[in-house]
PDB file of C-alpha atoms in Angstrom:
ATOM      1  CA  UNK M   1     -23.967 109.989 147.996  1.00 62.00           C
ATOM      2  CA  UNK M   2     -26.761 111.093 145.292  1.00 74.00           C
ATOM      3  CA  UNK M   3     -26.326 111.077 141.948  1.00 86.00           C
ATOM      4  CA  UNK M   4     -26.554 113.845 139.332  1.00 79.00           C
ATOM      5  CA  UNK M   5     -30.414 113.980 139.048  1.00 87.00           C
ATOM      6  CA  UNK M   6     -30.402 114.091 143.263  1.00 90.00           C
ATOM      7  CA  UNK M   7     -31.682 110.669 143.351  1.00 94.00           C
ATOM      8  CA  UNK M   8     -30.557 107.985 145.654  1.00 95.00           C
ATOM      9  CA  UNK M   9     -28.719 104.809 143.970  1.00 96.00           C
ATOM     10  CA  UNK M  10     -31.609 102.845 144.934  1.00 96.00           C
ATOM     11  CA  UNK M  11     -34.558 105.572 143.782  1.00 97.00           C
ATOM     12  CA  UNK M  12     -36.933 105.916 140.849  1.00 98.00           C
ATOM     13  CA  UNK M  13     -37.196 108.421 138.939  1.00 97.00           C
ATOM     14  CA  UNK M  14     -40.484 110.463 139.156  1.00 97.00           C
ATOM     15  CA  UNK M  15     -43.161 108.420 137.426  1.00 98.00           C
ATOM     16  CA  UNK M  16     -46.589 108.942 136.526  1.00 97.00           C
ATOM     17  CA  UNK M  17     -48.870 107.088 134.101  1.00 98.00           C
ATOM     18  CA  UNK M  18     -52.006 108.787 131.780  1.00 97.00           C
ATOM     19  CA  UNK M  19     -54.633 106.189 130.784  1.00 97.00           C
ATOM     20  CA  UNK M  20     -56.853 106.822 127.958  1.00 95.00           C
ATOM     21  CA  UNK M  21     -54.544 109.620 127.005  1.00 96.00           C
ATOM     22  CA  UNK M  22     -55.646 108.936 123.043  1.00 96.00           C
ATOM     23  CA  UNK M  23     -59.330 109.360 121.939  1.00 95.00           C
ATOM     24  CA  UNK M  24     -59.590 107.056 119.101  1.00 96.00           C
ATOM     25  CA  UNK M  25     -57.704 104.060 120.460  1.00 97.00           C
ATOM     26  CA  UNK M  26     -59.432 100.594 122.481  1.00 96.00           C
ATOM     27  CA  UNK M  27     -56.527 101.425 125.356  1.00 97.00           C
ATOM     28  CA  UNK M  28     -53.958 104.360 125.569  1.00 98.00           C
ATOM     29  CA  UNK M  29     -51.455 105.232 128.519  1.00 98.00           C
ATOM     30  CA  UNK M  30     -48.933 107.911 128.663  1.00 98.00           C
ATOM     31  CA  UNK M  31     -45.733 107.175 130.656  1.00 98.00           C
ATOM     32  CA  UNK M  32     -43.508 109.658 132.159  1.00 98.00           C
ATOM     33  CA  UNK M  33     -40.333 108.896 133.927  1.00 98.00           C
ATOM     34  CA  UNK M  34     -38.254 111.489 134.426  1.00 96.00           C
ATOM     35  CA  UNK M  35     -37.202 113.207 131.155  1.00 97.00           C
ATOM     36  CA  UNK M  36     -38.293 109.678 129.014  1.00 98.00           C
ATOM     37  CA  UNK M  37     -42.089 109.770 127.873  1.00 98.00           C
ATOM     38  CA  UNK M  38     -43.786 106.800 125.797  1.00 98.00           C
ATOM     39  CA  UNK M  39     -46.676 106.974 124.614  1.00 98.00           C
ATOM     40  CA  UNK M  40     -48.801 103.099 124.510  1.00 98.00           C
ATOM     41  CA  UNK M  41     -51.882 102.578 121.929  1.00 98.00           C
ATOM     42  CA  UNK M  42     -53.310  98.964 122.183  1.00 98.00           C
ATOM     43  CA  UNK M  43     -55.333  98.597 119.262  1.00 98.00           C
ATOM     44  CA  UNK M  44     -57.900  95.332 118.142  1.00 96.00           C
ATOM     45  CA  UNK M  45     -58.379  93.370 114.986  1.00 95.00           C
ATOM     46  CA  UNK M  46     -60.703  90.536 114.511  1.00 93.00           C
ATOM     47  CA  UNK M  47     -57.506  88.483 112.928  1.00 93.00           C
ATOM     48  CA  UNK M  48     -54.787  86.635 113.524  1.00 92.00           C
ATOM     49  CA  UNK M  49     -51.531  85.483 111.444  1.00 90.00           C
ATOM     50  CA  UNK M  50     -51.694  82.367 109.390  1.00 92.00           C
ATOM     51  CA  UNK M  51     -50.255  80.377 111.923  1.00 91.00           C
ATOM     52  CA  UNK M  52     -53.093  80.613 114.400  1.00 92.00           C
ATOM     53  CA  UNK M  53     -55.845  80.518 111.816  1.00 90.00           C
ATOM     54  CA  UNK M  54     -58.857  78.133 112.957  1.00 86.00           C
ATOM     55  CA  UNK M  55     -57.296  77.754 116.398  1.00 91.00           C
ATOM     56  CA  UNK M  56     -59.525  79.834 118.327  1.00 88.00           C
ATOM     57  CA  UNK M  57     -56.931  81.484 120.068  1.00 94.00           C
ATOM     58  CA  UNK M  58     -55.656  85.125 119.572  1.00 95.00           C
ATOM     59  CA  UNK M  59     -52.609  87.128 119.003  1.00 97.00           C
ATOM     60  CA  UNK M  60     -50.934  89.999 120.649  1.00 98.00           C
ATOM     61  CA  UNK M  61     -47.543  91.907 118.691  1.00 97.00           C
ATOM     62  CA  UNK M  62     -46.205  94.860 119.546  1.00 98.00           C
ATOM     63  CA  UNK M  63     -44.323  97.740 117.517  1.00 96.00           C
ATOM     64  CA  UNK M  64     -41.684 100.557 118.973  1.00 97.00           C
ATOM     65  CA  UNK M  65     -40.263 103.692 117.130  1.00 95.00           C
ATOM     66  CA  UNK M  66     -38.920 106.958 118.739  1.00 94.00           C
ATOM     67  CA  UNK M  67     -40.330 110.142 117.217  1.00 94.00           C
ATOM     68  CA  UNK M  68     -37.562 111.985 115.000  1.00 92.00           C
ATOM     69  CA  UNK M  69     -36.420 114.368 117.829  1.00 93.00           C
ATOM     70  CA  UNK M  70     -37.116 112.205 120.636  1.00 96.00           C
ATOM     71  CA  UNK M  71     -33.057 112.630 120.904  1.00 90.00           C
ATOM     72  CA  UNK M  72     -30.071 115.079 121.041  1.00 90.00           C
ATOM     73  CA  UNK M  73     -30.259 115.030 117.653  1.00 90.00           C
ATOM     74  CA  UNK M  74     -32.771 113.845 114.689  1.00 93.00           C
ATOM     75  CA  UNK M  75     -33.439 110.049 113.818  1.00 87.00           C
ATOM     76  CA  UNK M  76     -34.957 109.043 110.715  1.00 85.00           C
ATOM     77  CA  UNK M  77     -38.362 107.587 110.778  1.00 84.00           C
ATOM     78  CA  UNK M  78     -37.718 103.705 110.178  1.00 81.00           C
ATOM     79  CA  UNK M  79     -39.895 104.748 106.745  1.00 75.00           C
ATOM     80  CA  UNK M  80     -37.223 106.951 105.456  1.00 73.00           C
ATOM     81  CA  UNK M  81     -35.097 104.173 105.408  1.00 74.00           C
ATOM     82  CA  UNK M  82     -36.904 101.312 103.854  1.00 75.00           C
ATOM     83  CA  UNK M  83     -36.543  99.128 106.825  1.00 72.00           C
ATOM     84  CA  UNK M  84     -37.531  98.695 110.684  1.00 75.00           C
ATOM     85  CA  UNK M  85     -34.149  99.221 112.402  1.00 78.00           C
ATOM     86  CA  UNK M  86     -32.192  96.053 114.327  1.00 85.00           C
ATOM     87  CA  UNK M  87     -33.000  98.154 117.913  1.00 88.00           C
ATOM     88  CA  UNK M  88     -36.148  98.880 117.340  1.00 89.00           C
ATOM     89  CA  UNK M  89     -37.286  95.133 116.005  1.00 93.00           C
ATOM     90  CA  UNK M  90     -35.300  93.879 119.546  1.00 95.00           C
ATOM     91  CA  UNK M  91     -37.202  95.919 121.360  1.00 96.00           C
ATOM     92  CA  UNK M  92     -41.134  95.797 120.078  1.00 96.00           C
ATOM     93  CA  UNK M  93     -40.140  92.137 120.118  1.00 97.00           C
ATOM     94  CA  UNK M  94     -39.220  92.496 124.241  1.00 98.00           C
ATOM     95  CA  UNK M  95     -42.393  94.627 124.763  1.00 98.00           C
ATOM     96  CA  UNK M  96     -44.411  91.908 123.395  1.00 98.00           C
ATOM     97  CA  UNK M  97     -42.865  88.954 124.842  1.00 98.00           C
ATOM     98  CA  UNK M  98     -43.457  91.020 128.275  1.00 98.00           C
ATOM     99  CA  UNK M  99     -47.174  91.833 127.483  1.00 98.00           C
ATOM    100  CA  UNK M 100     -48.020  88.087 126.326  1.00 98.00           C
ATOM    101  CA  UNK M 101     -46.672  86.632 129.195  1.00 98.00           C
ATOM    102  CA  UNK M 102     -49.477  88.150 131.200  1.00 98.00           C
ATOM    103  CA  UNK M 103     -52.208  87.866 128.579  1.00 98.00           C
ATOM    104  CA  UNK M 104     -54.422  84.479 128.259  1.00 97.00           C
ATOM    105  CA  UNK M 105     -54.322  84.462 124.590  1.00 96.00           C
ATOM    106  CA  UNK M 106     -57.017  81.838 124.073  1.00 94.00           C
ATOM    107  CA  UNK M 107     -59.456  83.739 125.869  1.00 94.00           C
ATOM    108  CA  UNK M 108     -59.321  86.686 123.295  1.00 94.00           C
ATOM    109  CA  UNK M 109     -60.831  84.222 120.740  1.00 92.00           C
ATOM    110  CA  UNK M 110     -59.546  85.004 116.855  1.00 94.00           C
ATOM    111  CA  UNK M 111     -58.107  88.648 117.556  1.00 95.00           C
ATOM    112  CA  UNK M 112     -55.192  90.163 117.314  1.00 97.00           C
ATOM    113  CA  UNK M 113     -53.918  92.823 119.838  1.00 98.00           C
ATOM    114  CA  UNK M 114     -51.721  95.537 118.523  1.00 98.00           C
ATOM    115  CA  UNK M 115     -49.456  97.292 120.991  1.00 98.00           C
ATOM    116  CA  UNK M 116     -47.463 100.470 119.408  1.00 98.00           C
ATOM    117  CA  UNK M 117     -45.357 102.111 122.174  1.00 98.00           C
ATOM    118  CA  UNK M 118     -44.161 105.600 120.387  1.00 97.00           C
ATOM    119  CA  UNK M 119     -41.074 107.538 122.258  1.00 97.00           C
ATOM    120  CA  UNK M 120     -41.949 110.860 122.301  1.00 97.00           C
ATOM    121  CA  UNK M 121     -38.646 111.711 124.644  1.00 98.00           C
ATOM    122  CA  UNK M 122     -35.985 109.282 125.105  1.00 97.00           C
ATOM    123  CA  UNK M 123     -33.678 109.892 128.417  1.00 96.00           C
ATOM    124  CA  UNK M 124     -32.938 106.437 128.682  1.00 94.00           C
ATOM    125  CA  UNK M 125     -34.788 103.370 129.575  1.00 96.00           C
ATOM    126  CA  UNK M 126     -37.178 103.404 126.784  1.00 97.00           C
ATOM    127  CA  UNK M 127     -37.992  99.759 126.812  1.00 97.00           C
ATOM    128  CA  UNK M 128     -39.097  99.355 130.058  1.00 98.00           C
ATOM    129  CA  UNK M 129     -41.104 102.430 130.358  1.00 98.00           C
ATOM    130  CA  UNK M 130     -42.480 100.857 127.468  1.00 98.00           C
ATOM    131  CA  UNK M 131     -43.540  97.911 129.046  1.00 98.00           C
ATOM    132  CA  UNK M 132     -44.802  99.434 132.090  1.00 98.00           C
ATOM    133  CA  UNK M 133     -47.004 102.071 130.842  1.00 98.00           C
ATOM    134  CA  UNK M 134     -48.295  99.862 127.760  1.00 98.00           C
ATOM    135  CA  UNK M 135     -49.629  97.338 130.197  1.00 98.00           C
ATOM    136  CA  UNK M 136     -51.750  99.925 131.560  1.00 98.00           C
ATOM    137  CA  UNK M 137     -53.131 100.426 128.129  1.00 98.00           C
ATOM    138  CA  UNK M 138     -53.769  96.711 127.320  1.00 98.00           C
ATOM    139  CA  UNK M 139     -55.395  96.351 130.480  1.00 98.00           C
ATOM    140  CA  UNK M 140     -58.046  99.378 129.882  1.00 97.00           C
ATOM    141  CA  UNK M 141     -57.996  97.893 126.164  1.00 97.00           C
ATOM    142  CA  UNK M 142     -59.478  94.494 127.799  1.00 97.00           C
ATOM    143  CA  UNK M 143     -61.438  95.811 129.552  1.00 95.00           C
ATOM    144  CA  UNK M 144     -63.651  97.951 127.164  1.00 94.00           C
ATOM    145  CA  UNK M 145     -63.624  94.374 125.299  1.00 95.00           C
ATOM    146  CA  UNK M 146     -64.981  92.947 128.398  1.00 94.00           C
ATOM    147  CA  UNK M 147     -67.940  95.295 129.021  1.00 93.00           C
ATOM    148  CA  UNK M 148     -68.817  95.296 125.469  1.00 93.00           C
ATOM    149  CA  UNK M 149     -69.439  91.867 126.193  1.00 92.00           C
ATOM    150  CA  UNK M 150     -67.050  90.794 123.179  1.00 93.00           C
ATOM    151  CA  UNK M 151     -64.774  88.456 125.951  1.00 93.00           C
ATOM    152  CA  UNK M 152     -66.312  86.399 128.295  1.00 90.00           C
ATOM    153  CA  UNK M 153     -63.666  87.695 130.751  1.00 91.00           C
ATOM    154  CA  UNK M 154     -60.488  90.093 131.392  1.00 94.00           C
ATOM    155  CA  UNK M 155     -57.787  88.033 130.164  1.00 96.00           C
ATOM    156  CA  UNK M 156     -54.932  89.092 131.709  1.00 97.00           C
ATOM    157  CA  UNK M 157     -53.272  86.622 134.485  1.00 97.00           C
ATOM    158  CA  UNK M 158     -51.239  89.504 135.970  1.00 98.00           C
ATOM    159  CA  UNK M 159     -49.516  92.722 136.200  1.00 98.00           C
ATOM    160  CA  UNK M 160     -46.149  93.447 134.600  1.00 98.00           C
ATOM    161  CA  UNK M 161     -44.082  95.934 134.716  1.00 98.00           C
ATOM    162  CA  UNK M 162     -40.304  96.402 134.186  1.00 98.00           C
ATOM    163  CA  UNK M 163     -36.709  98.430 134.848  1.00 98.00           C
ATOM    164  CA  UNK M 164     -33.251  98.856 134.372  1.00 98.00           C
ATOM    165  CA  UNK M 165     -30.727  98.374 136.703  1.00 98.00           C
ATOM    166  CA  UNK M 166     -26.795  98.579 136.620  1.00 96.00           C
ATOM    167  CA  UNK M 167     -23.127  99.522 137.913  1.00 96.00           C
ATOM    168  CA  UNK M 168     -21.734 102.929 137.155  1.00 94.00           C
ATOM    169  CA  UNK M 169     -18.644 103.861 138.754  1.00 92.00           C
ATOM    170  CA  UNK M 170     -18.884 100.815 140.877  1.00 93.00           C
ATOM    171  CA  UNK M 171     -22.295 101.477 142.069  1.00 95.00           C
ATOM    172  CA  UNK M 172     -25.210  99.743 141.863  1.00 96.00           C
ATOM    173  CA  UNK M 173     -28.099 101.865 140.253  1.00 97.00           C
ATOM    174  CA  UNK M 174     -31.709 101.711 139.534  1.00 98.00           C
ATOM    175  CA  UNK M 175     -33.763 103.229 136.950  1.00 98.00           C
ATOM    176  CA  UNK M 176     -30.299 104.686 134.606  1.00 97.00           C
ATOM    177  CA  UNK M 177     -31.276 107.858 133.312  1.00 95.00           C
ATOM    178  CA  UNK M 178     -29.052 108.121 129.378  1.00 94.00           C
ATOM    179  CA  UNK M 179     -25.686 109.422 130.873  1.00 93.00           C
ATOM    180  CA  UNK M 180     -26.101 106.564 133.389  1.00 94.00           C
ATOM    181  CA  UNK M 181     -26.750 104.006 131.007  1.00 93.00           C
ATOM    182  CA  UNK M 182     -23.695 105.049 128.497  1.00 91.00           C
ATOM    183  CA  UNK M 183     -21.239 105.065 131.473  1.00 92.00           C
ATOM    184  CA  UNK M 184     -22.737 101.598 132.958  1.00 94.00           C
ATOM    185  CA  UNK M 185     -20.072  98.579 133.099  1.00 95.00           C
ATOM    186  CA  UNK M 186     -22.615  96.180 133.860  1.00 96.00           C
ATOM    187  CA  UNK M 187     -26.624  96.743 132.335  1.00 96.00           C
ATOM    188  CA  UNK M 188     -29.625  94.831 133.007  1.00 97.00           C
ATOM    189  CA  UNK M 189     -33.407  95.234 131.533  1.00 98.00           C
ATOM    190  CA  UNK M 190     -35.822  93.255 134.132  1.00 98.00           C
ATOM    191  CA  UNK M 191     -39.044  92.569 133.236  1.00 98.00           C
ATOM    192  CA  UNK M 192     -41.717  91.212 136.376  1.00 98.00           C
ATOM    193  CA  UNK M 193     -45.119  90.030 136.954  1.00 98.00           C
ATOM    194  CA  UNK M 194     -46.817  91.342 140.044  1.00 98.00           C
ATOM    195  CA  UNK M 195     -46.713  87.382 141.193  1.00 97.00           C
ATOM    196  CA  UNK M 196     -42.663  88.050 141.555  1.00 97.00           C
ATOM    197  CA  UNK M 197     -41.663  86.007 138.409  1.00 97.00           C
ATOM    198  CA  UNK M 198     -39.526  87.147 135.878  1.00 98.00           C
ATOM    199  CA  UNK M 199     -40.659  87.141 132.115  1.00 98.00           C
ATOM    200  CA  UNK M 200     -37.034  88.508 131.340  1.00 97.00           C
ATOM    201  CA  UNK M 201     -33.713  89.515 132.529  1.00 97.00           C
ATOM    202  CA  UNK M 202     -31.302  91.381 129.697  1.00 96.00           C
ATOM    203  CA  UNK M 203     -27.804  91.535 131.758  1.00 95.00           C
ATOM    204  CA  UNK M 204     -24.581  92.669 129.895  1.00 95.00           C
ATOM    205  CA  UNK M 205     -21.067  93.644 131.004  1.00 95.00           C
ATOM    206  CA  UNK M 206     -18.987  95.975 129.244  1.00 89.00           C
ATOM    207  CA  UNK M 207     -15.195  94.668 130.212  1.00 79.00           C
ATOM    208  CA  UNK M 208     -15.116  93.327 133.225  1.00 85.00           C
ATOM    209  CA  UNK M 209     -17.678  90.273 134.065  1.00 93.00           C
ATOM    210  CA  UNK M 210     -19.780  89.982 136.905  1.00 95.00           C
ATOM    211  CA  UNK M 211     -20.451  87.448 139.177  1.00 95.00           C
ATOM    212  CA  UNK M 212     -23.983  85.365 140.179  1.00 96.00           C
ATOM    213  CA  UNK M 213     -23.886  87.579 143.366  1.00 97.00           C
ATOM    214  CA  UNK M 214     -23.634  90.864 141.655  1.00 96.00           C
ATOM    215  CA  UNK M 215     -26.627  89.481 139.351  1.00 97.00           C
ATOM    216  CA  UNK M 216     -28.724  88.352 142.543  1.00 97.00           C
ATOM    217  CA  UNK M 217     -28.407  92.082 143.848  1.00 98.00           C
ATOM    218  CA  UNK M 218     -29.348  93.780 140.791  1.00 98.00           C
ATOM    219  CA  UNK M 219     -32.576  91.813 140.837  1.00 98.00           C
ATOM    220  CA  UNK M 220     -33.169  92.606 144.039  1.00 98.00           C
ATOM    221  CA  UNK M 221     -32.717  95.986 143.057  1.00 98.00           C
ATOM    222  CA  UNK M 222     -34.443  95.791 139.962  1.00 98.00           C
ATOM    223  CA  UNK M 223     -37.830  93.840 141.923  1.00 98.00           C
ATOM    224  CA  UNK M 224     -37.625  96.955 144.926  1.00 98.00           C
ATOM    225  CA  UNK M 225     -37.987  99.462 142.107  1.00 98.00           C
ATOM    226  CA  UNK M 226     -40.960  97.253 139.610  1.00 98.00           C
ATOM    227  CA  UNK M 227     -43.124  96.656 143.075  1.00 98.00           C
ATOM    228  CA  UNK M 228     -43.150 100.817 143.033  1.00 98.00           C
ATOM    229  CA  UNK M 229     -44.011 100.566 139.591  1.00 98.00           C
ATOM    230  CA  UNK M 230     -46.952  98.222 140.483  1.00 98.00           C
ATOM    231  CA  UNK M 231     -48.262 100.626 142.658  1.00 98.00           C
ATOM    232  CA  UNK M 232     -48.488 103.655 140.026  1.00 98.00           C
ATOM    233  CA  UNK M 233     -49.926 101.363 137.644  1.00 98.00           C
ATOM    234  CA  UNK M 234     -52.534 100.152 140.491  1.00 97.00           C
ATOM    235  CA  UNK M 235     -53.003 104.020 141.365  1.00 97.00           C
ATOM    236  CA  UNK M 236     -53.298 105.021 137.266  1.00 97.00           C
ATOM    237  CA  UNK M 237     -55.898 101.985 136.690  1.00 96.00           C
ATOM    238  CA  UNK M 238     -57.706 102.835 140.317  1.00 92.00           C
ATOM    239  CA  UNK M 239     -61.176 104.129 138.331  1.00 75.00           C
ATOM    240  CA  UNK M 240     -61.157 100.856 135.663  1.00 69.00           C
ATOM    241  CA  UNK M 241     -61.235  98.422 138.614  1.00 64.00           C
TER     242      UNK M 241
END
């Protein structure tokens, strides 16, 4: 049985990542997955927050927003409102807990890398397209820094890349498309290094709970889908290696 879209429970759905896709930018990526499209700057600035000042080590932050009719219907700009909404500070926080989990900090000396991941269309599973596609641009970010000879070396200690996974109508999905994700009783947000270890795993029920197996076969599920992410990311950076 396929699901709406045609795909198998246990399929993707089409992906393809852009690199360099802005001019002015030190890294840029375009993500497409299905109907959802982010689009990843990485920006550089020779400072870091008051808390790392003098330590010789650098920074990395990240910042999400969806563009005003990314959706059914219009959002406000988080300007409009005076105020960066609850979602969107949860999830620029999870895109840059993902990114420095990868990234050897004290290698980028007193710098500060800024990662803004913009939704341009939102059909679900913004946050980890997020993730994926803006690793792409910190890595060609790096590596400009590298040949310019600012960094001694590419500071990055792996891949990562990340998915959704869940239950919907009693069957286990990856990669939920919006409908998906709304009708979901249980939803996770996995987050992997191409090592196999997590950096994070978001897991929720809605009503009924869920057991440790039922967790140990969505990441399985989740980890089939991220090592085909891996692989477009691999195929994206092919020319930078």
């Amino acid at each position: 049985m396929k699901r709406a879209d045609g795909r198998a429970y246990n399929e993707l759905r089409p992906v393809s990542i852009a690199p360099g896709f802005l001019v002015y930018a030190e890294g840029s990526a375009l993500i497409e997955l299905g109907n959802t499209r982010v689009l990843c700057s990485v920006s550089v600035e020779d400072r870091v927050p008051h808390f790392l000042k003098n330590s010789g080590t650098g920074w990395l932050t990240a910042e999400y927003a969806m563009l005003p009719r990314a959706t059914l219907t219009r959002t406000p700009r988080d300007s409009s409102l005076g105020r960066v909404g609850g979602r969107n500070q949860e999830i620029q926080r999870f895109i840059g807990r993902s990114l420095r989990a990868v990234t050897d900090l004290a290698a980028l000396g007193e710098r500060t890398l800024i990662v803004d991941c913009d939704v341009v269309q939102a059909d679900g599973g913004t946050r980890t397209a997020a993730v994926t596609g803006a690793y792409v641009a910190l890595y060609k970010a790096l590596r400009n820094l590298s040949e310019m000879g600012v960094i001694a070396k590419l500071p990055l200690k792996s891949a990562v890349a990340a998915t959704s996974v869940g239950i919907v109508h009693g069957n286990m999905m990856l990669d939920l498309c919006y409908d998906e994700d709304g009708a979901a009783s249980v939803d996770f947000n996995v987050v992997m290094t191409s090592k196999g270890e997590f950096v994070e795993v978001q897991g929720t029920a809605e009503g009924k709970p869920f057991s440790k197996g039922t967790i140990d076969e969505l990441l399985a599920l989740a980890e089939t889908g991220i090592q085909q992410l891996f692989q477009v990311q691999r195929t994206a950076l092919e020319k930078y290696q």
